Amino acid sequence: MSVTNLCPCGSEKDLKICCLPLIQGQCLPETAEDLLRARYTAFTQAEVAFILKTHHSRTRGEMKEEEIEDWAKNSEWLGLQIVEKAQGQKSDEKGVILFGAPYRDRKTGKTHEHWEKSFFEKEKGEWRFLDAQGVQMGPIKRTEPKIGRNDPCKCGSGKKSKKCCGTSAQASN
């Protein structure tokens, strides 16, 4: 399989068996993530009709077809990164997905980091994109000072952090 046949959604599957059947209406997404991946792929292919069709009727009126088409056609999509999911499975009625999708503006050549928290809801049994909130992703800001491995442990044991509570923190980093 050539790399050019890979689905843009990042599934590492061939486009013809991944998102294309959804975009072409041959099948329905089973989960909110399936719909998100197909909508992302539709943006990469400028398949505006699919993007409009899969928007929930409660918020579809807020969409501007010309803006969606302009964004899709004038962006070089650089990948999809799903960071967090809540619900959105086959048996659920709602789902939330936090994702990043960087793109390069073909007009300016500038690269943008697009981060979004998307809300999905079933409508007549089918997954639909309901709404989204832009998310500002950036460096993590600590609320407390960083504790070094050789600093005394914050639990008060008198041991070094790396020999006490810091061992569990090290494993999760």
PDB file of C-alpha atoms in Angstrom:
ATOM      1  CA  MET A   1       0.000   0.000   0.000  1.00  0.00           C
ATOM      2  CA  SER A   2       1.402   3.382  -0.941  1.00  0.00           C
ATOM      3  CA  VAL A   3       1.569   6.155   1.634  1.00  0.00           C
ATOM      4  CA  THR A   4      -0.663   8.346  -0.550  1.00  0.00           C
ATOM      5  CA  ASN A   5      -3.560   5.906  -0.033  1.00  0.00           C
ATOM      6  CA  LEU A   6      -3.472   6.246   3.743  1.00  0.00           C
ATOM      7  CA  CYS A   7      -6.471   7.931   5.287  1.00  0.00           C
ATOM      8  CA  PRO A   8      -5.685  11.486   6.424  1.00  0.00           C
ATOM      9  CA  CYS A   9      -7.386  10.802   9.782  1.00  0.00           C
ATOM     10  CA  GLY A  10      -4.263   9.021  11.044  1.00  0.00           C
ATOM     11  CA  SER A  11      -5.814   5.571  11.412  1.00  0.00           C
ATOM     12  CA  GLU A  12      -3.064   4.065   9.223  1.00  0.00           C
ATOM     13  CA  LYS A  13      -5.811   2.393   7.174  1.00  0.00           C
ATOM     14  CA  ASP A  14      -6.416   2.852   3.471  1.00  0.00           C
ATOM     15  CA  LEU A  15      -8.709   5.814   2.761  1.00  0.00           C
ATOM     16  CA  LYS A  16     -11.044   3.545   0.740  1.00  0.00           C
ATOM     17  CA  ILE A  17     -11.834   1.383   3.780  1.00  0.00           C
ATOM     18  CA  CYS A  18     -11.555   4.029   6.499  1.00  0.00           C
ATOM     19  CA  CYS A  19     -13.282   7.419   6.108  1.00  0.00           C
ATOM     20  CA  LEU A  20     -14.199   7.443   2.417  1.00  0.00           C
ATOM     21  CA  PRO A  21     -17.202   5.069   2.806  1.00  0.00           C
ATOM     22  CA  LEU A  22     -18.556   7.382   5.534  1.00  0.00           C
ATOM     23  CA  ILE A  23     -18.029  10.497   3.426  1.00  0.00           C
ATOM     24  CA  GLN A  24     -19.679   8.852   0.418  1.00  0.00           C
ATOM     25  CA  GLY A  25     -22.687   7.775   2.519  1.00  0.00           C
ATOM     26  CA  GLN A  26     -22.043   4.040   2.121  1.00  0.00           C
ATOM     27  CA  CYS A  27     -22.148   3.553   5.891  1.00  0.00           C
ATOM     28  CA  LEU A  28     -22.699   5.530   9.094  1.00  0.00           C
ATOM     29  CA  PRO A  29     -20.202   6.325  11.834  1.00  0.00           C
ATOM     30  CA  GLU A  30     -20.630   4.038  14.837  1.00  0.00           C
ATOM     31  CA  THR A  31     -18.959   6.379  17.321  1.00  0.00           C
ATOM     32  CA  ALA A  32     -18.368  10.093  17.777  1.00  0.00           C
ATOM     33  CA  GLU A  33     -14.677   9.455  17.047  1.00  0.00           C
ATOM     34  CA  ASP A  34     -15.578   7.814  13.717  1.00  0.00           C
ATOM     35  CA  LEU A  35     -17.513  10.944  12.807  1.00  0.00           C
ATOM     36  CA  LEU A  36     -14.722  13.259  13.956  1.00  0.00           C
ATOM     37  CA  ARG A  37     -12.165  11.359  11.867  1.00  0.00           C
ATOM     38  CA  ALA A  38     -14.457  11.389   8.821  1.00  0.00           C
ATOM     39  CA  ARG A  39     -15.142  15.116   9.191  1.00  0.00           C
ATOM     40  CA  TYR A  40     -11.413  15.802   9.485  1.00  0.00           C
ATOM     41  CA  THR A  41     -10.809  13.756   6.343  1.00  0.00           C
ATOM     42  CA  ALA A  42     -13.658  15.612   4.620  1.00  0.00           C
ATOM     43  CA  PHE A  43     -11.860  18.888   5.413  1.00  0.00           C
ATOM     44  CA  THR A  44      -8.653  17.523   3.867  1.00  0.00           C
ATOM     45  CA  GLN A  45     -10.596  16.572   0.734  1.00  0.00           C
ATOM     46  CA  ALA A  46     -12.794  19.730   0.709  1.00  0.00           C
ATOM     47  CA  GLU A  47     -15.921  17.529   0.901  1.00  0.00           C
ATOM     48  CA  VAL A  48     -18.089  20.379   2.175  1.00  0.00           C
ATOM     49  CA  ALA A  49     -21.393  18.564   1.559  1.00  0.00           C
ATOM     50  CA  PHE A  50     -20.417  15.871   4.106  1.00  0.00           C
ATOM     51  CA  ILE A  51     -19.320  18.470   6.647  1.00  0.00           C
ATOM     52  CA  LEU A  52     -22.677  20.246   6.317  1.00  0.00           C
ATOM     53  CA  LYS A  53     -24.706  17.024   6.322  1.00  0.00           C
ATOM     54  CA  THR A  54     -23.100  15.746   9.536  1.00  0.00           C
ATOM     55  CA  HIS A  55     -23.744  18.968  11.454  1.00  0.00           C
ATOM     56  CA  HIS A  56     -26.568  18.699  14.007  1.00  0.00           C
ATOM     57  CA  SER A  57     -29.796  20.429  12.924  1.00  0.00           C
ATOM     58  CA  ARG A  58     -29.888  22.488  16.167  1.00  0.00           C
ATOM     59  CA  THR A  59     -26.686  24.322  15.219  1.00  0.00           C
ATOM     60  CA  ARG A  60     -26.542  23.865  11.435  1.00  0.00           C
ATOM     61  CA  GLY A  61     -27.974  27.365  10.901  1.00  0.00           C
ATOM     62  CA  GLU A  62     -24.843  28.856  12.482  1.00  0.00           C
ATOM     63  CA  MET A  63     -22.660  27.424   9.710  1.00  0.00           C
ATOM     64  CA  LYS A  64     -21.469  29.454   6.759  1.00  0.00           C
ATOM     65  CA  GLU A  65     -20.865  27.142   3.810  1.00  0.00           C
ATOM     66  CA  GLU A  66     -18.560  29.627   2.041  1.00  0.00           C
ATOM     67  CA  GLU A  67     -16.297  29.906   5.111  1.00  0.00           C
ATOM     68  CA  ILE A  68     -16.092  26.131   5.522  1.00  0.00           C
ATOM     69  CA  GLU A  69     -15.276  25.674   1.848  1.00  0.00           C
ATOM     70  CA  ASP A  70     -12.638  28.423   1.944  1.00  0.00           C
ATOM     71  CA  TRP A  71     -11.004  26.947   5.063  1.00  0.00           C
ATOM     72  CA  ALA A  72     -11.010  23.423   3.616  1.00  0.00           C
ATOM     73  CA  LYS A  73      -9.687  24.383   0.178  1.00  0.00           C
ATOM     74  CA  ASN A  74      -7.064  26.844   1.396  1.00  0.00           C
ATOM     75  CA  SER A  75      -5.614  24.681   4.169  1.00  0.00           C
ATOM     76  CA  GLU A  76      -3.045  21.951   3.987  1.00  0.00           C
ATOM     77  CA  TRP A  77      -4.039  19.719   6.879  1.00  0.00           C
ATOM     78  CA  LEU A  78      -1.012  18.317   8.709  1.00  0.00           C
ATOM     79  CA  GLY A  79      -2.493  15.624  10.928  1.00  0.00           C
ATOM     80  CA  LEU A  80      -5.091  14.804  13.537  1.00  0.00           C
ATOM     81  CA  GLN A  81      -4.253  14.222  17.179  1.00  0.00           C
ATOM     82  CA  ILE A  82      -7.040  13.049  19.473  1.00  0.00           C
ATOM     83  CA  VAL A  83      -6.080  13.908  23.036  1.00  0.00           C
ATOM     84  CA  GLU A  84      -9.133  13.066  25.128  1.00  0.00           C
ATOM     85  CA  LYS A  85     -12.541  11.419  24.697  1.00  0.00           C
ATOM     86  CA  ALA A  86     -15.583  11.271  26.941  1.00  0.00           C
ATOM     87  CA  GLN A  87     -18.497   9.022  26.022  1.00  0.00           C
ATOM     88  CA  GLY A  88     -19.291   8.930  22.297  1.00  0.00           C
ATOM     89  CA  GLN A  89     -19.403   5.153  22.030  1.00  0.00           C
ATOM     90  CA  LYS A  90     -21.941   3.196  19.979  1.00  0.00           C
ATOM     91  CA  SER A  91     -24.426   2.972  22.881  1.00  0.00           C
ATOM     92  CA  ASP A  92     -24.030   6.616  23.994  1.00  0.00           C
ATOM     93  CA  GLU A  93     -26.173   9.561  22.926  1.00  0.00           C
ATOM     94  CA  LYS A  94     -23.503  12.240  23.461  1.00  0.00           C
ATOM     95  CA  GLY A  95     -19.747  12.510  23.242  1.00  0.00           C
ATOM     96  CA  VAL A  96     -16.937  15.030  23.678  1.00  0.00           C
ATOM     97  CA  ILE A  97     -13.536  14.893  21.957  1.00  0.00           C
ATOM     98  CA  LEU A  98     -10.534  17.144  22.479  1.00  0.00           C
ATOM     99  CA  PHE A  99      -8.253  17.200  19.453  1.00  0.00           C
ATOM    100  CA  GLY A 100      -5.568  19.108  17.618  1.00  0.00           C
ATOM    101  CA  ALA A 101      -5.350  19.550  13.854  1.00  0.00           C
ATOM    102  CA  PRO A 102      -2.478  21.744  12.665  1.00  0.00           C
ATOM    103  CA  TYR A 103      -2.736  23.177   9.166  1.00  0.00           C
ATOM    104  CA  ARG A 104      -0.831  25.407   6.808  1.00  0.00           C
ATOM    105  CA  ASP A 105      -2.675  28.313   5.203  1.00  0.00           C
ATOM    106  CA  ARG A 106      -2.060  27.960   1.465  1.00  0.00           C
ATOM    107  CA  LYS A 107      -2.526  31.706   0.929  1.00  0.00           C
ATOM    108  CA  THR A 108      -0.002  32.893   3.510  1.00  0.00           C
ATOM    109  CA  GLY A 109       2.135  29.799   4.055  1.00  0.00           C
ATOM    110  CA  LYS A 110       1.671  30.252   7.796  1.00  0.00           C
ATOM    111  CA  THR A 111       1.157  27.175  10.002  1.00  0.00           C
ATOM    112  CA  HIS A 112      -1.606  27.272  12.620  1.00  0.00           C
ATOM    113  CA  GLU A 113      -2.296  25.047  15.619  1.00  0.00           C
ATOM    114  CA  HIS A 114      -6.036  24.316  15.704  1.00  0.00           C
ATOM    115  CA  TRP A 115      -7.186  22.874  19.043  1.00  0.00           C
ATOM    116  CA  GLU A 116     -10.828  22.168  19.650  1.00  0.00           C
ATOM    117  CA  LYS A 117     -13.188  20.506  22.098  1.00  0.00           C
ATOM    118  CA  SER A 118     -15.961  19.071  19.916  1.00  0.00           C
ATOM    119  CA  PHE A 119     -19.399  18.084  21.141  1.00  0.00           C
ATOM    120  CA  PHE A 120     -21.324  15.325  19.403  1.00  0.00           C
ATOM    121  CA  GLU A 121     -24.888  14.161  19.820  1.00  0.00           C
ATOM    122  CA  LYS A 122     -27.018  11.573  18.112  1.00  0.00           C
ATOM    123  CA  GLU A 123     -29.908  12.849  16.029  1.00  0.00           C
ATOM    124  CA  LYS A 124     -32.465  10.265  14.919  1.00  0.00           C
ATOM    125  CA  GLY A 125     -29.946   7.589  15.912  1.00  0.00           C
ATOM    126  CA  GLU A 126     -27.030   9.018  13.887  1.00  0.00           C
ATOM    127  CA  TRP A 127     -23.954  10.792  15.227  1.00  0.00           C
ATOM    128  CA  ARG A 128     -23.835  14.508  14.459  1.00  0.00           C
ATOM    129  CA  PHE A 129     -21.360  17.282  15.233  1.00  0.00           C
ATOM    130  CA  LEU A 130     -23.186  19.659  17.587  1.00  0.00           C
ATOM    131  CA  ASP A 131     -20.755  22.415  18.537  1.00  0.00           C
ATOM    132  CA  ALA A 132     -17.168  23.183  19.454  1.00  0.00           C
ATOM    133  CA  GLN A 133     -15.097  25.294  21.790  1.00  0.00           C
ATOM    134  CA  GLY A 134     -11.691  26.544  20.784  1.00  0.00           C
ATOM    135  CA  VAL A 135      -9.038  25.425  23.220  1.00  0.00           C
ATOM    136  CA  GLN A 136      -5.815  27.288  23.905  1.00  0.00           C
ATOM    137  CA  MET A 137      -3.101  24.692  24.271  1.00  0.00           C
ATOM    138  CA  GLY A 138       0.208  25.873  25.582  1.00  0.00           C
ATOM    139  CA  PRO A 139       2.872  25.206  28.140  1.00  0.00           C
ATOM    140  CA  ILE A 140       1.692  23.670  31.373  1.00  0.00           C
ATOM    141  CA  LYS A 141       1.685  26.247  34.158  1.00  0.00           C
ATOM    142  CA  ARG A 142       2.452  24.851  37.581  1.00  0.00           C
ATOM    143  CA  THR A 143       0.438  25.994  40.561  1.00  0.00           C
ATOM    144  CA  GLU A 144       3.241  24.864  42.910  1.00  0.00           C
ATOM    145  CA  PRO A 145       7.010  25.015  42.510  1.00  0.00           C
ATOM    146  CA  LYS A 146       8.602  22.035  40.773  1.00  0.00           C
ATOM    147  CA  ILE A 147      10.098  19.512  43.156  1.00  0.00           C
ATOM    148  CA  GLY A 148      13.434  18.135  41.987  1.00  0.00           C
ATOM    149  CA  ARG A 149      14.471  14.515  42.418  1.00  0.00           C
ATOM    150  CA  ASN A 150      17.019  15.444  45.105  1.00  0.00           C
ATOM    151  CA  ASP A 151      14.747  17.833  47.020  1.00  0.00           C
ATOM    152  CA  PRO A 152      13.193  16.648  50.295  1.00  0.00           C
ATOM    153  CA  CYS A 153       9.890  14.860  49.676  1.00  0.00           C
ATOM    154  CA  LYS A 154       6.822  17.038  50.198  1.00  0.00           C
ATOM    155  CA  CYS A 155       5.204  14.337  52.385  1.00  0.00           C
ATOM    156  CA  GLY A 156       7.623  15.223  55.203  1.00  0.00           C
ATOM    157  CA  SER A 157       9.325  11.812  55.455  1.00  0.00           C
ATOM    158  CA  GLY A 158      12.786  13.384  55.320  1.00  0.00           C
ATOM    159  CA  LYS A 159      13.705  11.205  52.325  1.00  0.00           C
ATOM    160  CA  LYS A 160      14.661  12.588  48.940  1.00  0.00           C
ATOM    161  CA  SER A 161      11.723  12.950  46.562  1.00  0.00           C
ATOM    162  CA  LYS A 162      13.204  10.385  44.142  1.00  0.00           C
ATOM    163  CA  LYS A 163      13.339   7.760  46.926  1.00  0.00           C
ATOM    164  CA  CYS A 164       9.867   8.482  48.287  1.00  0.00           C
ATOM    165  CA  CYS A 165       6.715   9.871  46.630  1.00  0.00           C
ATOM    166  CA  GLY A 166       8.694  11.020  43.611  1.00  0.00           C
ATOM    167  CA  THR A 167       9.056   7.427  42.395  1.00  0.00           C
ATOM    168  CA  SER A 168       5.371   7.227  41.434  1.00  0.00           C
ATOM    169  CA  ALA A 169       5.544  10.659  39.795  1.00  0.00           C
ATOM    170  CA  GLN A 170       8.617   9.596  37.820  1.00  0.00           C
ATOM    171  CA  ALA A 171       6.800   6.513  36.491  1.00  0.00           C
ATOM    172  CA  SER A 172       3.893   8.608  35.208  1.00  0.00           C
ATOM    173  CA  ASN A 173       6.146  11.175  33.409  1.00  0.00           C
TER     174      ASN A 173
END
